[in-house]
Amino acid sequence: MVKVTRERSRLCRKSRAAVTLFHHSQAGYSALVAVLVVLAFGAIILVPLLGFMITGQKAGNQVQERTGEYYSADAGVENAIAWLQSVGIDNPDDPNLWVNCKAREDITFAMNGDEVVVSIEDERCEHVVYRITSKATDIVTGKSTTIVARVKPSEGFQGSFFGNAITAKGDVNLSNEELIYGDVQCSGNLTLMPTSKIYGDVRCRGINNYGTIYGSLTYTEIIPPKGIGTVTGAVTWSANPPVLEWPEHCALDAYYDERTSMEALPATISAHGPWEGRTTISGSMPDLVPCIDPPPDSKKPGDAPGSLTIDLKTSGVIVELDGNILIYGDLVVEGLKAELDLNGHTIYVRGEVYIAPGAKITGAGLIIAIGNIDAQPNLSAGGSKYAAAVVHYNGNTANEWATKTITETYLLDLNDVWGVSSGASDTVYAVGNGCEVQKYTGPANGTGAWNEIDISGYIPARPNLSGIWGVDASHFYAVGDDGHIVTYDGTWSYLLVTTADLNGVWGSAADNVFAVGNGGTIMHYDGSSWSAMNSGVTDDLYGVHGTSDNVVFAVGKAGTILRYDGGEWVRFPISAVETSQNLRAVWVSSATDAFAVGDGGTIVRYNGVKWLKEASGTASNLRDVYGTADGPGIAVFAVGESAVARKWTATTGWVGMVMEPGMTRALNGVWGSSSADVYAVGATKGNYMFFMSVNGTISLQPANNSQFLGGIAGAGDVTLRSNQTLAPSSDVGEPSYPKYRTMVILSYVITMG
């Protein structure tokens, strides 16, 4: 039994605010998890604060009297969540903690004259949803109250640093000819100069806009002379300027101290490496004490003890990282002949950063400094040297996909693909971030050419496009961010049909098209206009597919599956779906046969009654699925992260497929005209770079005046100099940066006995 003291379970009933804190696990600060509990269960919202978790009951539910047993059982739920956060979730295979998908020991404690017993179960052994059963029994009367709560953890990064293009606690200054494809948040003022444009939402204290904002604006003060200026979206005044979540440098000290090797680095690096480790001071490695040791005080970058110079003056050398680097002093990068490859890692600098004009930096990664950053690097499109992934399968018995070459003006991910075939030739369209559109025309063996279509003149906001479906080669729809639906019927046009992001689209005919999106959004097109449908859910929906007007399925978050019968959308009960994983896509063969794929390599198949889990042979997240029926049976293809591709036939079941060497990128969409003519599209390679000053300012001007795929965050002012194109990535992968964990209560059932 796990004993819990009364002190740990004491109740704090007055607070109504969510609590954020950093979890201190067995590895010290290694988890650095902020626990933010979000509760949602129909009409019952549970909000009182218990210790450091939020559980309880909203006024207006069926239980009117808050009995002592209820409070005790509620505390049991709190303690179970605390156990999951501290050890349970991060150690799913530890036999000392879990046996047969159940916590090895119950949690027991006494409270308010009650004996409390709490059990925890990992539903379906998926490490996705956990069932907590907390029973409090009055020691004197024998009466009891039992609470059964289902909770789902998810992780994210503090603040919106990786979602925004620019985040600043100070002012943001944008020079001429800036193109920002993403959101901007600042606690200070935004100054946008003429000919500069922001394709995203802006939330800043003050606004002085000479340019154009293609999105919404939320502001507190108008800054003369231009003030609000040209804004195409909603303009909202707020009495309160943005309050940004911001990391403390002492927490970052601890985080990177634990995630950086003890390998000693020289004061100057000029050779290939690969490199990882930390700098030294006077030949010895200091013992960093987080929150005690102050950042260094530099008169100019490179002066502080423990500084590092990366020398790029030798032609042909690639200075490559093999792990994180921790610099006790400053970072100076100089030279034009060599290249610094971040290679997916982080350089954490306790001092300041200076990157000389033209110094070449590639490879996705992070450069984070406590002090100021002054950088004029030659960035290879934010670290990427490669256009989006495009591969083709021609039916060969070795199950090998061939990599295809495409050309992109800006190196942006492709998210979905769809086409039509005459049998001998194909016309295929792929859509992606920043309104990227690629078109293939050629033989039905994938040997033809892909060409980029520039539609920026028709869709000024250039949203990320997530799904595509069409009636024929000259009539199709693409859906994306902020409710955008882009239509091609000989000419390009767009509509904003909702404020929710749309993720998938499918139709049975030109007058029967469905689009699904976040918050349970479903839009329907009847041939003349789009209208909202009642989905009956608030979960995000990611994919939709069907076979006719009355056989349509939609899938989404936490195992959500809906069916449309021509009259209404109905959700499958939990008991009819053998997964709680996020489902990303669905392909329907008939009213009684369909496949859905999702996170953790999940594949479920519908048999007309239930969705049963199938062995996929992979743990990688699957992002799309498509089937063909060109032979005696069907062939189904699933694709996902790390270039994973799986193929299913009735005789083989799910089998692995092979990519060409070097193709390891995420595949986001798949479509085929037959089992011997299948296309898949996906991400660019190494497509995200992030600069952050924790306590200082940032001045950034990539020397090549080209697209910078990444984000900028500064505690002081952030200045992006002229002629830049800045676009945050939709998928930053797994950067070395602290995460928080949210616990969502999916259901909370109280039984009093």
Tab-separated table of C-alpha atoms in Angstrom, residues 75-284:
chain	number	residue	atom	x	y	z
A	75	ALA	CA	-8.749	14.162	-2.371
A	76	GLY	CA	-8.059	10.597	-3.477
A	77	VAL	CA	-8.443	11.667	-7.094
A	78	GLU	CA	-6.006	14.492	-6.400
A	79	ASN	CA	-3.419	12.141	-4.956
A	80	ALA	CA	-3.794	9.722	-7.857
A	81	ILE	CA	-3.145	12.540	-10.331
A	82	ALA	CA	-0.112	13.563	-8.294
A	83	TRP	CA	1.206	9.982	-8.430
A	84	LEU	CA	0.683	9.827	-12.185
A	85	GLN	CA	2.503	13.128	-12.633
A	86	SER	CA	5.424	12.265	-10.390
A	87	VAL	CA	6.210	8.703	-11.460
A	88	GLY	CA	3.368	6.815	-13.109
A	89	ILE	CA	3.156	8.410	-16.545
A	90	ASP	CA	6.898	8.607	-17.146
A	91	ASN	CA	7.569	4.966	-16.195
A	92	PRO	CA	4.867	2.887	-17.909
A	93	ASP	CA	6.989	-0.262	-18.117
A	94	ASP	CA	8.330	-0.278	-14.562
A	95	PRO	CA	7.154	-3.540	-12.915
A	96	ASN	CA	7.579	-1.921	-9.512
A	97	LEU	CA	4.849	0.574	-10.472
A	98	TRP	CA	2.566	-1.232	-12.933
A	99	VAL	CA	1.246	-4.804	-13.168
A	100	ASN	CA	-1.145	-5.795	-15.953
A	101	CYS	CA	-1.853	-2.136	-16.757
A	102	LYS	CA	-2.832	-1.341	-13.160
A	103	ALA	CA	-0.876	0.523	-10.498
A	104	ARG	CA	0.919	-2.130	-8.494
A	105	GLU	CA	-0.267	-0.679	-5.180
A	106	ASP	CA	-3.404	1.191	-4.181
A	107	ILE	CA	-3.093	4.584	-2.532
A	108	THR	CA	-4.574	4.575	0.978
A	109	PHE	CA	-4.969	7.271	3.597
A	110	ALA	CA	-7.288	8.439	6.344
A	111	MET	CA	-9.030	11.813	6.211
A	112	ASN	CA	-12.076	13.489	7.784
A	113	GLY	CA	-12.878	10.274	9.622
A	114	ASP	CA	-12.865	8.342	6.346
A	115	GLU	CA	-10.703	5.514	5.044
A	116	VAL	CA	-9.765	6.242	1.431
A	117	VAL	CA	-8.619	3.616	-1.091
A	118	VAL	CA	-7.574	4.687	-4.587
A	119	SER	CA	-6.791	2.448	-7.566
A	120	ILE	CA	-5.338	3.515	-10.930
A	121	GLU	CA	-5.723	1.700	-14.253
A	122	ASP	CA	-4.039	2.375	-17.600
A	123	GLU	CA	-6.978	1.932	-19.976
A	124	ARG	CA	-6.256	-0.486	-22.807
A	125	CYS	CA	-2.562	-0.354	-21.815
A	126	GLU	CA	-2.092	2.539	-24.276
A	127	HIS	CA	-0.614	5.070	-21.800
A	128	VAL	CA	-3.222	7.535	-23.038
A	129	VAL	CA	-6.197	7.504	-20.645
A	130	TYR	CA	-6.045	6.543	-16.971
A	131	ARG	CA	-9.030	5.482	-14.869
A	132	ILE	CA	-8.926	6.548	-11.208
A	133	THR	CA	-11.309	4.928	-8.712
A	134	SER	CA	-11.350	6.639	-5.315
A	135	LYS	CA	-13.574	5.237	-2.569
A	136	ALA	CA	-13.990	6.995	0.797
A	137	THR	CA	-15.709	5.031	3.576
A	138	ASP	CA	-16.866	6.611	6.842
A	139	ILE	CA	-15.147	4.654	9.611
A	140	VAL	CA	-18.158	5.038	11.955
A	141	THR	CA	-21.231	4.716	9.710
A	142	GLY	CA	-19.797	2.555	6.959
A	143	LYS	CA	-21.315	4.841	4.300
A	144	SER	CA	-19.148	5.505	1.272
A	145	THR	CA	-18.699	7.729	-1.729
A	146	THR	CA	-16.908	6.545	-4.853
A	147	ILE	CA	-15.529	8.764	-7.589
A	148	VAL	CA	-14.467	7.296	-10.920
A	149	ALA	CA	-12.443	9.786	-12.993
A	150	ARG	CA	-10.921	9.249	-16.425
A	151	VAL	CA	-7.918	11.519	-17.051
A	152	LYS	CA	-5.770	12.103	-20.121
A	153	PRO	CA	-2.299	13.693	-19.973
A	154	SER	CA	-0.874	15.760	-22.793
A	155	GLU	CA	2.300	17.777	-23.113
A	156	GLY	CA	3.255	21.109	-24.612
A	157	PHE	CA	5.749	23.926	-24.371
A	158	GLN	CA	5.466	26.876	-22.029
A	159	GLY	CA	3.963	29.938	-23.656
A	160	SER	CA	3.404	30.226	-27.408
A	161	PHE	CA	7.050	30.580	-28.410
A	162	PHE	CA	6.999	27.770	-30.963
A	163	GLY	CA	3.585	28.674	-32.340
A	164	ASN	CA	4.243	32.393	-32.754
A	165	ALA	CA	6.520	33.955	-35.299
A	166	ILE	CA	7.572	36.645	-32.787
A	167	THR	CA	7.097	36.865	-29.009
A	168	ALA	CA	8.400	39.799	-26.981
A	169	LYS	CA	8.050	41.176	-23.472
A	170	GLY	CA	9.147	44.504	-24.937
A	171	ASP	CA	8.494	46.178	-28.307
A	172	VAL	CA	8.530	44.549	-31.754
A	173	ASN	CA	10.022	46.594	-34.602
A	174	LEU	CA	9.580	45.410	-38.180
A	175	SER	CA	11.397	47.196	-40.981
A	176	ASN	CA	10.379	47.493	-44.640
A	177	GLU	CA	9.650	44.466	-46.829
A	178	GLU	CA	9.048	42.116	-43.912
A	179	LEU	CA	6.718	39.160	-44.488
A	180	ILE	CA	5.644	37.455	-41.255
A	181	TYR	CA	3.684	34.225	-41.701
A	182	GLY	CA	2.571	33.681	-38.133
A	183	ASP	CA	1.248	35.311	-34.974
A	184	VAL	CA	2.913	38.163	-33.094
A	185	GLN	CA	2.546	38.704	-29.330
A	186	CYS	CA	4.185	41.489	-27.367
A	187	SER	CA	3.754	43.186	-24.007
A	188	GLY	CA	5.053	46.393	-25.593
A	189	ASN	CA	4.309	48.154	-28.876
A	190	LEU	CA	4.330	46.790	-32.421
A	191	THR	CA	5.695	49.064	-35.126
A	192	LEU	CA	5.099	47.758	-38.639
A	193	MET	CA	6.732	49.775	-41.421
A	194	PRO	CA	5.336	50.308	-44.964
A	195	THR	CA	5.389	47.368	-47.402
A	196	SER	CA	5.625	44.934	-44.479
A	197	LYS	CA	2.875	42.389	-43.851
A	198	ILE	CA	1.837	40.043	-41.050
A	199	TYR	CA	-0.130	36.978	-42.142
A	200	GLY	CA	-1.397	36.078	-38.703
A	201	ASP	CA	-2.985	37.424	-35.545
A	202	VAL	CA	-1.447	40.244	-33.505
A	203	ARG	CA	-1.865	40.807	-29.783
A	204	CYS	CA	0.239	43.679	-28.422
A	205	ARG	CA	-0.156	46.520	-25.969
A	206	GLY	CA	0.321	49.291	-28.531
A	207	ILE	CA	-0.013	49.409	-32.318
A	208	ASN	CA	1.654	51.685	-34.877
A	209	ASN	CA	0.877	50.033	-38.197
A	210	TYR	CA	2.113	51.454	-41.500
A	211	GLY	CA	1.849	48.048	-43.183
A	212	THR	CA	-0.896	45.407	-43.382
A	213	ILE	CA	-2.080	42.812	-40.876
A	214	TYR	CA	-3.873	39.897	-42.575
A	215	GLY	CA	-5.466	38.610	-39.406
A	216	SER	CA	-6.965	39.892	-36.184
A	217	LEU	CA	-5.595	42.652	-33.952
A	218	THR	CA	-6.032	42.943	-30.186
A	219	TYR	CA	-4.535	46.085	-28.666
A	220	THR	CA	-4.653	48.328	-25.594
A	221	GLU	CA	-3.122	51.582	-26.885
A	222	ILE	CA	-3.053	53.372	-30.244
A	223	ILE	CA	0.453	54.657	-30.995
A	224	PRO	CA	0.631	57.666	-33.359
A	225	PRO	CA	0.996	58.522	-36.092
A	226	LYS	CA	-0.523	55.497	-37.861
A	227	GLY	CA	-2.219	53.667	-35.028
A	228	ILE	CA	-4.330	50.685	-36.118
A	229	GLY	CA	-3.682	51.055	-39.843
A	230	THR	CA	-4.821	48.352	-42.277
A	231	VAL	CA	-6.168	45.192	-40.632
A	232	THR	CA	-8.259	42.660	-42.560
A	233	GLY	CA	-9.486	40.696	-39.537
A	234	ALA	CA	-11.327	41.608	-36.358
A	235	VAL	CA	-9.989	44.570	-34.365
A	236	THR	CA	-10.522	44.339	-30.604
A	237	TRP	CA	-9.605	46.757	-27.847
A	238	SER	CA	-8.563	45.197	-24.530
A	239	ALA	CA	-8.096	47.014	-21.247
A	240	ASN	CA	-5.318	44.623	-20.315
A	241	PRO	CA	-2.124	44.240	-22.350
A	242	PRO	CA	-0.883	40.688	-22.947
A	243	VAL	CA	0.734	38.955	-19.996
A	244	LEU	CA	3.219	36.490	-21.448
A	245	GLU	CA	4.332	33.250	-19.850
A	246	TRP	CA	8.090	33.522	-19.573
A	247	PRO	CA	10.782	31.140	-18.322
A	248	GLU	CA	13.107	32.008	-15.457
A	249	HIS	CA	16.754	31.701	-16.388
A	250	CYS	CA	17.495	29.700	-13.236
A	251	ALA	CA	15.024	27.025	-14.349
A	252	LEU	CA	16.647	26.916	-17.777
A	253	ASP	CA	20.079	26.692	-16.097
A	254	ALA	CA	18.904	23.567	-14.290
A	255	TYR	CA	17.225	22.104	-17.367
A	256	TYR	CA	20.239	22.408	-19.674
A	257	ASP	CA	22.703	21.521	-16.915
A	258	GLU	CA	21.033	18.115	-16.706
A	259	ARG	CA	20.711	17.713	-20.482
A	260	THR	CA	24.264	18.579	-21.475
A	261	SER	CA	27.178	16.196	-21.232
A	262	MET	CA	30.200	16.952	-19.030
A	263	GLU	CA	32.520	16.878	-22.050
A	264	ALA	CA	34.857	19.897	-21.832
A	265	LEU	CA	34.904	22.154	-24.899
A	266	PRO	CA	37.876	24.245	-26.049
A	267	ALA	CA	37.570	28.019	-26.120
A	268	THR	CA	37.472	27.946	-29.941
A	269	ILE	CA	35.847	25.350	-32.211
A	270	SER	CA	36.807	25.194	-35.882
A	271	ALA	CA	36.868	21.469	-36.726
A	272	HIS	CA	34.038	19.184	-37.828
A	273	GLY	CA	33.417	17.477	-34.502
A	274	PRO	CA	30.714	16.354	-33.847
A	275	TRP	CA	30.541	18.526	-30.735
A	276	GLU	CA	28.654	18.469	-27.457
A	277	GLY	CA	29.402	19.458	-23.877
A	278	ARG	CA	30.211	22.683	-22.049
A	279	THR	CA	32.823	25.370	-21.807
A	280	THR	CA	35.380	25.775	-19.037
A	281	ILE	CA	36.637	28.720	-16.987
A	282	SER	CA	40.405	28.952	-16.468
A	283	GLY	CA	40.767	25.359	-17.606
A	284	SER	CA	38.277	23.858	-15.178
